[in-house]
XYZ file of C-alpha atoms in Angstrom:
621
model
C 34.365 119.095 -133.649
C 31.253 117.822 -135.494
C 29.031 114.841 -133.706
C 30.402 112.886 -136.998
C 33.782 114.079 -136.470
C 33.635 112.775 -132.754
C 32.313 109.322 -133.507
C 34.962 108.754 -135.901
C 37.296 109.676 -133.496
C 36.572 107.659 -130.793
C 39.518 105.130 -130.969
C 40.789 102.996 -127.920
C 41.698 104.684 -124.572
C 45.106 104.354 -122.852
C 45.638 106.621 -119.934
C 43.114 109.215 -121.574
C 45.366 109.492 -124.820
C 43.464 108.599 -127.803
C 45.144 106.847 -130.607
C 45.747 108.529 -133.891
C 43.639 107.650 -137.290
C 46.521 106.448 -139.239
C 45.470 105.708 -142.441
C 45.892 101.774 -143.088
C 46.338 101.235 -146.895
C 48.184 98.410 -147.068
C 49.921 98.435 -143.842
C 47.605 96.917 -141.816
C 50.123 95.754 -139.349
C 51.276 99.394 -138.591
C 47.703 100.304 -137.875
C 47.353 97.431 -135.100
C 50.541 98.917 -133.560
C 49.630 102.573 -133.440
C 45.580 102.067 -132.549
C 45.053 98.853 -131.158
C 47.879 97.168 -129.790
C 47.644 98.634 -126.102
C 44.318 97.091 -125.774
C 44.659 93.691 -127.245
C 48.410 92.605 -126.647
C 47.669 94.596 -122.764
C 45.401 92.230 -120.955
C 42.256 94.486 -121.882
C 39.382 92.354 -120.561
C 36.926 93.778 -123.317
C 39.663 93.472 -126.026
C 40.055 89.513 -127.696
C 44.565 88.644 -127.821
C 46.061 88.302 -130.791
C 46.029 84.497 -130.172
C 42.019 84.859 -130.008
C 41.819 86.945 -133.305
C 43.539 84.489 -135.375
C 40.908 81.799 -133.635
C 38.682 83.940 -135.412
C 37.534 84.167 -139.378
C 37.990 87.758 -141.231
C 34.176 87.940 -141.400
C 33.737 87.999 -137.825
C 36.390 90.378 -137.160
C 34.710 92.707 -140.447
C 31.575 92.549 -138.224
C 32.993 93.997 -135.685
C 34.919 96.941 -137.334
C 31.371 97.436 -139.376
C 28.544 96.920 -136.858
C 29.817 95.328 -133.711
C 31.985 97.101 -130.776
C 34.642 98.212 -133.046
C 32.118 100.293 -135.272
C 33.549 103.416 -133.548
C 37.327 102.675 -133.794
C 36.437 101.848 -137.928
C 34.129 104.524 -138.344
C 36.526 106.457 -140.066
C 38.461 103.192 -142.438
C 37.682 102.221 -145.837
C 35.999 99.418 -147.242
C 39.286 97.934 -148.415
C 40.890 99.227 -144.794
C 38.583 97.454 -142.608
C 39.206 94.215 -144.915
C 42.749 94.461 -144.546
C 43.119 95.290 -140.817
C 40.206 91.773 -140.647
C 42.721 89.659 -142.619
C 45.960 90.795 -140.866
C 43.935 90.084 -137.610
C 43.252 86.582 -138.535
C 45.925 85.321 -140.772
C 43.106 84.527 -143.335
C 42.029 85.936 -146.398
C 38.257 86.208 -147.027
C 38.544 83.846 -149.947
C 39.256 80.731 -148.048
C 37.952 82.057 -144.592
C 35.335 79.860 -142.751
C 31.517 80.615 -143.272
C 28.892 80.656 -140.238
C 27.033 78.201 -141.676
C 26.611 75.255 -139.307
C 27.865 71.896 -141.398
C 25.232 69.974 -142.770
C 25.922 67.103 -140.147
C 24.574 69.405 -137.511
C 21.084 70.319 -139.371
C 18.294 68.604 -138.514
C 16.946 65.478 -140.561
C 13.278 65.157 -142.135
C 12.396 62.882 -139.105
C 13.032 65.997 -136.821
C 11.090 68.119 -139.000
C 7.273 66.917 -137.625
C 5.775 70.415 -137.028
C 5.832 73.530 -135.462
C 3.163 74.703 -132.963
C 4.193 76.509 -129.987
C 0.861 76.606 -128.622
C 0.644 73.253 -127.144
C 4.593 72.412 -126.133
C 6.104 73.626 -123.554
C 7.621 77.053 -123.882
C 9.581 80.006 -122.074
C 8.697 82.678 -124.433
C 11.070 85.720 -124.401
C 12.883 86.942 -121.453
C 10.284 86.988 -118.502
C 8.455 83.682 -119.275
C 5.267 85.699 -118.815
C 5.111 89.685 -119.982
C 5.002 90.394 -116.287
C 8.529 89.346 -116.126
C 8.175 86.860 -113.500
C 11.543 84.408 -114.587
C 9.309 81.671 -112.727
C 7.930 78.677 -114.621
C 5.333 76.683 -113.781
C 5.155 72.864 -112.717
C 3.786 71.583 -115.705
C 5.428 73.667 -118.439
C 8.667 73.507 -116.646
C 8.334 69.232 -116.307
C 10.526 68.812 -113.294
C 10.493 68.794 -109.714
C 12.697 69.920 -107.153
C 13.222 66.285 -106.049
C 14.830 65.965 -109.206
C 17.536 68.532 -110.262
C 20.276 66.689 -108.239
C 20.006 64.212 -111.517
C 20.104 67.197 -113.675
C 22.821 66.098 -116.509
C 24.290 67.667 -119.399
C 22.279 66.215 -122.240
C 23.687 68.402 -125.480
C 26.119 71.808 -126.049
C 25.946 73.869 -128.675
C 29.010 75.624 -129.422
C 28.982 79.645 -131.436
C 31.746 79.475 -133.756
C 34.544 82.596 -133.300
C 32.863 83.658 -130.393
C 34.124 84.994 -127.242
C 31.144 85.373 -125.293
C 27.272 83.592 -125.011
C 24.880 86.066 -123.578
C 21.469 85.885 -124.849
C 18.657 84.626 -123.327
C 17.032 81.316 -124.475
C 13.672 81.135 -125.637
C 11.933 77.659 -125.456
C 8.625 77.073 -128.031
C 7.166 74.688 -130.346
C 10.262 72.220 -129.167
C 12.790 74.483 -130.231
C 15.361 76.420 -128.373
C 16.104 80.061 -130.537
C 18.873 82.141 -129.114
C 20.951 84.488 -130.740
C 25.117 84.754 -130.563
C 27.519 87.510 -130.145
C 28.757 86.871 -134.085
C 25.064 87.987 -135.141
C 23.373 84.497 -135.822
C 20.149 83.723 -134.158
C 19.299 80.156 -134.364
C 16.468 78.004 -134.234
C 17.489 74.722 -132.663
C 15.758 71.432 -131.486
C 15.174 71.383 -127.834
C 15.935 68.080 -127.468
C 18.906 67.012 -129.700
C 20.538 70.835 -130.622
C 20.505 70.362 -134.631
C 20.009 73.222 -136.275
C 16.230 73.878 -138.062
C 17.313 76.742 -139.652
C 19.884 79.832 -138.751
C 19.964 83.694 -139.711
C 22.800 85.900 -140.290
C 21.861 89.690 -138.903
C 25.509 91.127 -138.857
C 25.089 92.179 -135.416
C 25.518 91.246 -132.075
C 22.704 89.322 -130.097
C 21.967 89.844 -126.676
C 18.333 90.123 -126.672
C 15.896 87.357 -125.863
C 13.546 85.701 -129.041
C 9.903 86.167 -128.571
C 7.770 83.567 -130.209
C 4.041 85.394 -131.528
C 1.365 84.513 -134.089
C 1.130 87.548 -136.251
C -0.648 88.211 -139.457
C 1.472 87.819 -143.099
C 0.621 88.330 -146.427
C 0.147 84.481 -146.357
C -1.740 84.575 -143.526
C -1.534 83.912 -139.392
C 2.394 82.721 -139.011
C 4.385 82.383 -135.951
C 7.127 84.414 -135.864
C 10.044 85.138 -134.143
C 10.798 88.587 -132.811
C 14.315 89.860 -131.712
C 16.405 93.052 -131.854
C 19.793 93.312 -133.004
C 23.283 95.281 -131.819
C 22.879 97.358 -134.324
C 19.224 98.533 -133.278
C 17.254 96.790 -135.538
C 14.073 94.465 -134.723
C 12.954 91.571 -137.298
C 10.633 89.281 -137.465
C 11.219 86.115 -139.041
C 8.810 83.276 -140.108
C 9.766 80.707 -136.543
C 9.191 77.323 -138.556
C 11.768 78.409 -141.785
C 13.563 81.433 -140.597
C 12.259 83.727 -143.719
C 12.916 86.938 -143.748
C 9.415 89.092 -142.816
C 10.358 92.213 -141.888
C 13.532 94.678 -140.737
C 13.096 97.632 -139.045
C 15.846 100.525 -138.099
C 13.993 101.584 -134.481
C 16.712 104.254 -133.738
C 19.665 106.274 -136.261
C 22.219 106.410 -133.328
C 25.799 104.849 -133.841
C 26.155 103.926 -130.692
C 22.577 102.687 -130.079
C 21.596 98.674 -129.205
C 19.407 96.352 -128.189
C 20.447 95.139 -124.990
C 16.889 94.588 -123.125
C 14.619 91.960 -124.746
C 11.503 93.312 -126.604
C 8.192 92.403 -125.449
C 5.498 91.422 -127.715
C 1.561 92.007 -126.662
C -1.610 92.121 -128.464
C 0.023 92.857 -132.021
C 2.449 95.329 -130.958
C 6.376 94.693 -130.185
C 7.360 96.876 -127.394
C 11.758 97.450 -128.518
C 13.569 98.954 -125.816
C 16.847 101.129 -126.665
C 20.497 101.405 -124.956
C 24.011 102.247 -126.208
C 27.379 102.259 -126.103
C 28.108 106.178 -125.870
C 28.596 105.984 -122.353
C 31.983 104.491 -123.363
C 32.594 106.639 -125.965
C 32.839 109.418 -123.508
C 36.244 108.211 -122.330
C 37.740 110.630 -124.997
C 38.401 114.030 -124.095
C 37.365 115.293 -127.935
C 34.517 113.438 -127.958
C 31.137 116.101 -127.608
C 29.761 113.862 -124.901
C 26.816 112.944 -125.015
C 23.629 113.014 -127.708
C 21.926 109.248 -127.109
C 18.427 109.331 -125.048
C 16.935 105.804 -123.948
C 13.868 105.263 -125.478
C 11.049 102.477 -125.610
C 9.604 102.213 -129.951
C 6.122 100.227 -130.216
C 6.052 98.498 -133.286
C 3.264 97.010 -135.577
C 4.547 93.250 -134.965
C 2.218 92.186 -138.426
C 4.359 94.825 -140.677
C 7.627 96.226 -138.636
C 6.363 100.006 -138.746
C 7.207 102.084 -136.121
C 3.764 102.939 -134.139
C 5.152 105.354 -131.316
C 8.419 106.200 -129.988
C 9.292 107.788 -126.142
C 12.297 108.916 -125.430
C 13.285 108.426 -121.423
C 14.175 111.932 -121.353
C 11.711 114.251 -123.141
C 14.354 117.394 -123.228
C 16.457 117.278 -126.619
C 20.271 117.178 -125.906
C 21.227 120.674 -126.162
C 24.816 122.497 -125.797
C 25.510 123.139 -122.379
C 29.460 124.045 -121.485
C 32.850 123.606 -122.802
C 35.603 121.058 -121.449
C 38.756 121.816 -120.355
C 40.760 120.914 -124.122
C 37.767 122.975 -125.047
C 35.084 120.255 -126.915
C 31.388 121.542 -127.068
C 29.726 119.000 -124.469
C 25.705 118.503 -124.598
C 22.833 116.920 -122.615
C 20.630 115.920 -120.780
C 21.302 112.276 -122.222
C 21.500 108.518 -121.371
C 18.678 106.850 -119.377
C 18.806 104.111 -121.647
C 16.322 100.941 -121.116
C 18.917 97.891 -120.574
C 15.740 95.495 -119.531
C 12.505 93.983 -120.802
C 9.569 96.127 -120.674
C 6.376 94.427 -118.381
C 3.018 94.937 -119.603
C -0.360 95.823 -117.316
C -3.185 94.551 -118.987
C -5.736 96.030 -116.353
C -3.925 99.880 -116.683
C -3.059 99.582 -120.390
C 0.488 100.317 -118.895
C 3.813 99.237 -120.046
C 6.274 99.822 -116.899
C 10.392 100.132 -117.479
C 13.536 100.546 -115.963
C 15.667 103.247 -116.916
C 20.058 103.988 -116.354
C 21.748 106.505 -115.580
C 22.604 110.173 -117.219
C 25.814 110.327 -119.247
C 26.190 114.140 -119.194
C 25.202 117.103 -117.187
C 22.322 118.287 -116.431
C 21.134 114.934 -114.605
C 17.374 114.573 -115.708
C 14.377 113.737 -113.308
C 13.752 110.174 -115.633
C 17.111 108.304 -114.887
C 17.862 105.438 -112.944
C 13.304 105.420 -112.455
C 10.672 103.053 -112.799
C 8.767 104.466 -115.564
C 5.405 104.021 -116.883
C 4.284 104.492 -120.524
C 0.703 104.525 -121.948
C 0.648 100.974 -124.693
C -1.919 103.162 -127.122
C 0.440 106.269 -127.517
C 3.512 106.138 -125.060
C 2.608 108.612 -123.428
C 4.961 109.387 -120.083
C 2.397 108.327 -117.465
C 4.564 108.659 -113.917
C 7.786 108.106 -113.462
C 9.668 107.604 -110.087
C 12.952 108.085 -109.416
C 15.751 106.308 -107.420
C 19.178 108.322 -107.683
C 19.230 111.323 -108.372
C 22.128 113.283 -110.043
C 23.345 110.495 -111.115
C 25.636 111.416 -113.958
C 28.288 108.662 -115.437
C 30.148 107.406 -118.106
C 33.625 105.457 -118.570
C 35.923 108.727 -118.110
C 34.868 108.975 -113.893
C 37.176 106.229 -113.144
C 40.249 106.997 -115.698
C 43.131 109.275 -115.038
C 41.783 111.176 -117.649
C 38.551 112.310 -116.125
C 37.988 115.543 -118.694
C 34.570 113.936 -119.874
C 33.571 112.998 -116.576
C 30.105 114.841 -115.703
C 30.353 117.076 -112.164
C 27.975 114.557 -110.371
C 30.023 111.971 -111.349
C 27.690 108.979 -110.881
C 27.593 106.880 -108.932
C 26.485 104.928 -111.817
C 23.599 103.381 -109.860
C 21.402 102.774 -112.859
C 19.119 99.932 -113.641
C 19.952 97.016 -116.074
C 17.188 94.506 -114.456
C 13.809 94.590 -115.471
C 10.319 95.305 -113.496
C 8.507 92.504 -112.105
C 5.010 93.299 -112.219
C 3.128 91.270 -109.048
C -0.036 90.992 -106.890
C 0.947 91.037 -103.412
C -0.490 88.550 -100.721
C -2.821 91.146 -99.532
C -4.087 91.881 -102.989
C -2.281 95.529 -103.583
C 0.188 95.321 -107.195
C 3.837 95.980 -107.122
C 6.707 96.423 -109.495
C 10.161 95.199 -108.005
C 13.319 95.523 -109.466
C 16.505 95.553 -108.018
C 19.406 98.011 -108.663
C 22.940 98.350 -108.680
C 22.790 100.803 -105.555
C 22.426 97.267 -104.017
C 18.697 97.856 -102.911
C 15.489 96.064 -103.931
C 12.417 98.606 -104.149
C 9.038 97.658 -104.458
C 6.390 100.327 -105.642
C 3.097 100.451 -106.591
C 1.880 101.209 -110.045
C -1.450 102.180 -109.119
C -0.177 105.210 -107.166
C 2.374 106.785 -109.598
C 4.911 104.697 -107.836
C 4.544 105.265 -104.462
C 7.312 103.323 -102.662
C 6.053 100.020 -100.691
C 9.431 98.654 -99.494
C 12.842 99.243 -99.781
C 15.453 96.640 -99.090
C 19.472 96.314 -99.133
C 21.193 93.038 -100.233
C 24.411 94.679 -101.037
C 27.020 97.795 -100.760
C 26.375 98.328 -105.191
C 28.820 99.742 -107.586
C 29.125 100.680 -111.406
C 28.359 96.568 -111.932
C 27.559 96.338 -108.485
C 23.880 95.615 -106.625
C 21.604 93.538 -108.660
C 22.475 93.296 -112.095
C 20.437 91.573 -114.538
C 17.228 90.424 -112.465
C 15.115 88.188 -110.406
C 12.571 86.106 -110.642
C 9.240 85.563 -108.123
C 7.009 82.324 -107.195
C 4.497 84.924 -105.785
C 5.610 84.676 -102.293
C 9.089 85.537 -102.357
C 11.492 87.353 -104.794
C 15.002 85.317 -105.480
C 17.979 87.450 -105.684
C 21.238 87.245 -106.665
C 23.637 90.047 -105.785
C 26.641 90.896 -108.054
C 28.799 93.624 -106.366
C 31.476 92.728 -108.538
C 34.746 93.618 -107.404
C 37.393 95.048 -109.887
C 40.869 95.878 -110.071
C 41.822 98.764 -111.930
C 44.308 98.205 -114.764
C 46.426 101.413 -114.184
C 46.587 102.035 -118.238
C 43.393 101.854 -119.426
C 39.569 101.401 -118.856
C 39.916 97.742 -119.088
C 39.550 95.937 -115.081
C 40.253 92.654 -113.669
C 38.282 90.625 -111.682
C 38.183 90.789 -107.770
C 38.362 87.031 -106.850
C 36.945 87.861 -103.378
C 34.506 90.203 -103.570
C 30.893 90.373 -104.513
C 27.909 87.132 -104.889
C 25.359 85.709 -102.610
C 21.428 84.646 -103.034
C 18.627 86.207 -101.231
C 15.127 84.588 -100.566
C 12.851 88.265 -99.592
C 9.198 88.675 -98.604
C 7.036 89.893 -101.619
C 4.713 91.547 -99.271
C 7.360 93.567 -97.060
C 10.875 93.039 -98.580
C 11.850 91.247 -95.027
C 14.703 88.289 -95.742
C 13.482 85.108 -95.451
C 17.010 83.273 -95.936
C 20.344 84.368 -97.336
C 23.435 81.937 -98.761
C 26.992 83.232 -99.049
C 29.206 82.904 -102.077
C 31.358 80.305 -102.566
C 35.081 81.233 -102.911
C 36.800 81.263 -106.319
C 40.312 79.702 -104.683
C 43.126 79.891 -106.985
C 40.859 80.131 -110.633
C 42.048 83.198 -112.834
C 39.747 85.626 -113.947
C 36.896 84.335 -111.497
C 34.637 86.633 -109.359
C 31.977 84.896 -106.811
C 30.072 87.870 -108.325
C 25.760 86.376 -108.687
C 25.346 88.960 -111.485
C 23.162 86.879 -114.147
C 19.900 86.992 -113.827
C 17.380 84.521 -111.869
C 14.757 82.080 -113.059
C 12.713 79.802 -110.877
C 10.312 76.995 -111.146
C 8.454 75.807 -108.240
C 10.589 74.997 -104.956
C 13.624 75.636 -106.936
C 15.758 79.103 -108.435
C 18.477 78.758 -110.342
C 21.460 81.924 -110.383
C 24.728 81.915 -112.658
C 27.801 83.025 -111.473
C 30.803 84.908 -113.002
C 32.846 82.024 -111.135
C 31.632 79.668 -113.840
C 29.050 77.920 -111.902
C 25.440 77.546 -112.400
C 23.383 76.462 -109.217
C 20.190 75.651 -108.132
C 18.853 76.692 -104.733
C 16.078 75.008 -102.556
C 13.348 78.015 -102.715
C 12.687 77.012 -98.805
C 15.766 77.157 -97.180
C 18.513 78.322 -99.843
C 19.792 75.024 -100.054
C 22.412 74.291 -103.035
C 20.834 71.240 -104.659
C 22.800 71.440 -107.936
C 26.146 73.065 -108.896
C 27.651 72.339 -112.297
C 30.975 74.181 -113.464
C 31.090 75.033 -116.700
C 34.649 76.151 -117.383
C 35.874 73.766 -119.536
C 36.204 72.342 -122.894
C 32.544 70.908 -124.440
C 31.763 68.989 -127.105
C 29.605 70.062 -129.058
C 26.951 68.438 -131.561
C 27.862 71.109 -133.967
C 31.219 70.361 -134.290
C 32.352 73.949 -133.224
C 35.356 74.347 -130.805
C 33.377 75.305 -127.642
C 34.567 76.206 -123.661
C 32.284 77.420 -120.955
C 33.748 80.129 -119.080
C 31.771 83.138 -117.145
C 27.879 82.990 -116.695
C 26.264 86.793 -116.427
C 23.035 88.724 -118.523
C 21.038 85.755 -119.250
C 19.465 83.266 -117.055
C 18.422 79.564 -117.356
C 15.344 78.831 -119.338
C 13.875 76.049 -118.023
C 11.293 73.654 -119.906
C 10.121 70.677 -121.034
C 12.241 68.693 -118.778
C 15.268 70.557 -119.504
C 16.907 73.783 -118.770
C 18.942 75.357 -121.045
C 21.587 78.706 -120.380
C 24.580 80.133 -122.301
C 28.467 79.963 -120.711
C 30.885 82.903 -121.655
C 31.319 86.472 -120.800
C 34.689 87.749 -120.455
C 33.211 91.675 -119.408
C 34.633 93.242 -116.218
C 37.338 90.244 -115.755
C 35.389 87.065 -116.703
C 35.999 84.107 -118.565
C 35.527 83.918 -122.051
C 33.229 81.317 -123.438
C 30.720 79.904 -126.553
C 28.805 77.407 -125.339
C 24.438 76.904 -125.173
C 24.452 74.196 -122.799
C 21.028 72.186 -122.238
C 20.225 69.789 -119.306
C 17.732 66.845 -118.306
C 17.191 64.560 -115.942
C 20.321 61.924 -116.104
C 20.847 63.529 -119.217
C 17.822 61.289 -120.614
C-alpha cells in the first residue's frame, strides 16, 4: 500500500479492525454507522456524542473532516461527502448554520480602542514569559502579591463557541490577552473587560502559545503576532488589527502540527514540529511510520523558511514487513511537543524531543537537544531513554504495528528551562514522563548535573507539560495519570485515584524542599487528581491546573494551598457563547497586570470537556 493509500485509510480503531471507506453519497447516515459510530455513540474520550455534534455548527465539524483530527478518517471523502456527513452530524445545513464571528455586542467600543504598545504594559509574551522558558513572572509585571491571591476573583470568561476543549496558552501584551481555540480562531481580546479587538479564522486547531514581536513590514516596524497552526502553518498577523502578513507551510506532512509554542528571537521565529502519526499507527495497513520532529527557523519580517533540522538526521527508510504483510519504515518520530529556549551567550537554541514511533529507535529521541540559531546545525544531543519505540497500537489487542521495543513511551512534551545555578554553573531542566526531573549542563554537551524522581511515569505519566523556576527552586507538578482501558478501542477513562501532587526541588542539586499530595476527586465523573498542566509562578506563589477541574495556587515556601477555584461548571460569558469549565491540562496560567488568566476544558485521556478563557483579579476589581 502507497504512503497515500495508508493515510486515507486510517479510519477509527475498534479492537484493531479498521472501518471500511464506504462511499457516502447521499447517505450520510449509513456512513456514521459503518465508520464512526463505535467511537462516538461508545464513550470514546477523544470522540465528541452525538448530543455534542449537534451542539456544534457544520463548519466546525467540516474543519475537522478537512484539517482538524478527522483529516485522516476524510482523507479519502469528497467535497460534497465531507459536507454531507458535517450536516447529518449537526442537524444543520451550511446555509443557516452559525458563523464564528463573535456578535457585535462582544467587540470592543472606540473608547477601548486607545492604543497598542506592548512595550510599556505589562506582558507574558509567548509560552515561557522569557525565551529561557522560566513560567515565572516578576513582581512588577505580574502586579500582585502573594498576600493577595486568597482575594483572587473571577473578573470575566470568555467562552469558544462549538468547542470541546480550551488548551492554548495565553499571551498577555499591550493590554490584550491573544489565545487561540481548538475551532481555529485566535483572538485578540482586552485584558481587562474580554471584548473582542479583532479575531482570525486559520481553519485549524490552536494549541500553540501567541508571541507578541516588532518586526519589519512593507509599512514599516509593526508588532505582530506570531503563532502556528494544527495544520503546521506559522503566520504572522499585524497585533493591533489582526491583518493578514504572512502564511507559511513549515512542514508537507498530513499528520504534522504545531503543538509546542514557537519562539521568536532577534528576527527569527524558531517553529517547532509534532504529529499525529503516532496514532495513525493503530492500523495494521497503515506503513508505520514516515514523520521526523523537526525545529524550522523562520525570517519573522517575511515568513520564509531560513533552516530546517530534522530530530533525526537518517531519512525513514523500509525496514521489515508486518505480520498482514504492510511495508513498515523508520527511524521516525522524535517530534518537538515544547517551546524551544534560546542561549544568547552560546548562540544555542536547546529542545526537547519524544519518542520513536517505529523501529530502529534513533540516538535523538526522548533528548535534550541543542541546535546552532545561525544554521541549525545538530550541536550535542543527550539522551534519556533509549529504545524507546511507541505508538497507539502497544496498548490495543491489536498490537501488529506495535514496534519490538515497545516504548515505554517516556518521551518529552515539557520544555527546557534554561537557568544559572546558585553557584554560577547553567542548567537546562525539564522534566519527563519517566517521572524524573534531569538537570544538565549545556556548556558540556549535556553532561548530567542531577537527576531526580517525583513520580512512577507512564505514556501521560511523569511531568507532562512543564515547570516553572524563581531561580532557587523548580515547581513541579506531577501527572501520572491513571487510565482505564476501554476493552474496545484506544479510547481510556480516567483513573479517579491515581496520579497529581506538587513538588518544590533545589535548582542547585534537585534535593526536595517540600512536597503536597493530591486532593481526592470523591464521587466527580471523569476526574483524575492528575497535576498534568503546566506551571507558572510569580514571586512567593506557583500556580498548577489539575485534570480534577481545579486551579490552585501554592505558597512557594511551604506548599501551602492559598487559592483553589473549581472550574467545572456553567460560566457566563461576556461573549454570549454557551461556556462550561471542565478539565485543566497543556497550558498554564498567565499571570499579569493584576490578573491571571488560563483556559478550562480538555476532555483527552478521560477529562472533562470544556470552552472557557477564564481571567481573574483581585476581588474581581
Amino acid at each position: 500500500m502507497s504512503f497515500r493509500a495508508a493515510v486515507a485509510a486510517f479510519m477509527c480503531t475498534v479492537s484493531g479492525a479498521v472501518f471500511a471507506q464506504t462511499p457516502v453519497g447521499q447517505d450520510a447516515a449509513a456512513f456514521y454507522q459503518t465508520s464512526c459510530a463505535s467511537c462516538h455513540d461508545g464513550g470514546a474520550d477523544r470522540a465528541p456524542n452525538r448530543d455534542a455534534l449537534r451542539a456544534m455548527n457544520p463548519d466546525r465539524v467540516l474543519r475537522a473532516l478537512e484539517s482538524g483530527p478527522m483529516i485522516s478518517m476524510a482523507i479519502g471523502r469528497t467535497m460534497a461527502e465531507r459536507r454531507a456527513i458535517a450536516e447529518y452530524l449537526t442537524g444543520k445545513t451550511f446555509a443557516s448554520a452559525p458563523s464564528l464571528a463573535p456578535p457585535q455586542s462582544a467587540m470592543c467600543d472606540v473608547k477601548e480602542k486607545t492604543g497598542f504598545d506592548p512595550s510599556t504594559a505589562p506582558r507574558w509574551n509567548g509560552w515561557g514569559v522569557t525565551t529561557n522558558n522560566t513560567r515565572f513572572q516578576d513582581a512588577a509585571m505580574a502586579g500582585l502579591t502573594a498576600a493577595e491571591v486568597p482575594r483572587l476573583k473571577l473578573k470575566w470568561a470568555f467562552g469558544f463557541p462549538g468547542d470541546l476543549q480550551s488548551n492554548a496558552q495565553s499571551t498577555i501584551a499591550g493590554g490584550r490577552v491573544f489565545v487561540g481555540s481548538a475551532g481555529g480562531v485566535v483572538y485578540s481580546l482586552s485584558a481587562a473587560t474580554g471584548c473582542v479587538h479583532w479575531f482570525f479564522e486559520t481553519g485549524a486547531p490552536m494549541r500553540a502559545a501567541v508571541s507578541v514581536a516588532r518586526i519589519k513590514t512593507p509599512a514599516g516596524m509593526r508588532y505582530a503576532a506570531l503563532f502556528g497552526d494544527g495544520a503546521a502553518n506559522a503566520y504572522a498577523l499585524d497585533a493591533e488589527t489582526g491583518k493578514l502578513l504572512w502564511k507559511t507551510k513549515v512542514e508537507t506532512s498530513p499528520f504534522a502540527r504545531i503543538t509546542g509554542s514557537p519562539t521568536f528571537y532577534d528576527g527569527r521565529y524558531y517553529v517547532p514540529m509534532a504529529s499525529s502519526e503516532e496514532g495513525a499507527g493503530t492500523t495494521p495497513t497503515y506503513e508505520c511510520c514516515h514523520f521526523r520532529g523537526s525545529v524550522s527557523a523562520l525570517d519573522a519580517s517575511t515568513g520564509k523558511i531560513v533552516w530546517q533540522t530534522y530530530t533525526i538526521p537518517e531519512v525513514p527508510f523500509p525496514t521489515t514487513k508486518n505480520k498482514v504483510g504492510t511495508q513498515l519504515w523508520g527511524p521516525s518520530g522524535a517530534p518537538v511537543w515544547s517551546s524551544p529556549a534560546v542561549d544568547a551567550r552560546r548562540n544555542a537554541l536547546y529542545i526537547t524531543t519524544g519518542n520513536n514511533y517505529s523501529d530502529p529507535p534513533s540516538k535523538t529521541s526522548d533528548s535534550f537537544m541543542a541546535l546552532d540559531m545561525k544554521t541549525g546545525r545538530m550541536l550535542w544531543w543527550k539522551q534519556m531513554s533509549a529504545t524507546d519505540a511507541y505508538v497507539s497500537a502497544c496498548r490495543l489487542p491489536d498490537k501488529t504495528n506495535c514496534p519490538e521495543s515497545n516504548g515505554p513511551d517516556f518521551d518529552f512534551s515539557a520544555s527546557p528551562i534554561l537557568v544559572t545555578l546558585p553557584n554560577g554553573r547553567r542548567a537546562l531542566v525539564a522534566g519527563q514522563k519517566s517521572g524524573v526531573v534531569h538537570a544538565v549542563d549545556p556548556d558540556k554537551q549535556g553532561e548530567i548535573i542531577w537527576q531526580t524522581r517525583v513520580g512512577e511515569g507512564g505514556t501521560m505519566g511523569g511531568v507532562q507539560w512543564g515547570s516553572s523556576t524563581d531561580g532557587t527552586n523548580v515547581y513541579v507538578a506531577l501527572s501520572d495519570i491513571g487510565r482505564i482501558m476501554l476493552t474496545y478501542s484506544q479510547f481510556t477513562d480516567a483513573d479517579n485515584k491515581r496520579g497529581g501532587g506538587m513538588f518544590a526541588l533545589k535548582l542547585d542539586t534537585g534535593e526536595r524542599v517540600w512536597y503536597t499530595p493530591p486532593v481526592g476527586c470523591g464521587t466527580r465523573t471523569r476526574c483524575s487528581p492528575a497535576q498534568s498542566a503546566a506551571v507558572s509562578g510569580f514571586p512567593g506563589v506557583a500556580f498548577s491546573g489539575s485534570v480534577d477541574g481545579h486551579m490552585r495556587a501554592y505558597g512557594t515556601a511551604d506548599g501551602k494551598v492559598l487559592w483553589d477555584f473549581d472550574t467545572v461548571r456553567p460560566f457566563d460569558t461576556v461573549n454570549g457563547v454557551e461556556a462550561r469549565g471542565g478539565s485543566l491540562d497543556g497550558p498554564g496560567a498567565a499571570i499579569g497586570g493584576g490578573m491571571i488568566y488560563f483556559n478550562s476544558g480538555y476532555h483527552t485521556a478521560g477529562g472533562v470537556p470544556g470552552n472557557v478563557l477564564l481571567a481573574f483579579s483581585v476581588d474581581g476589581k
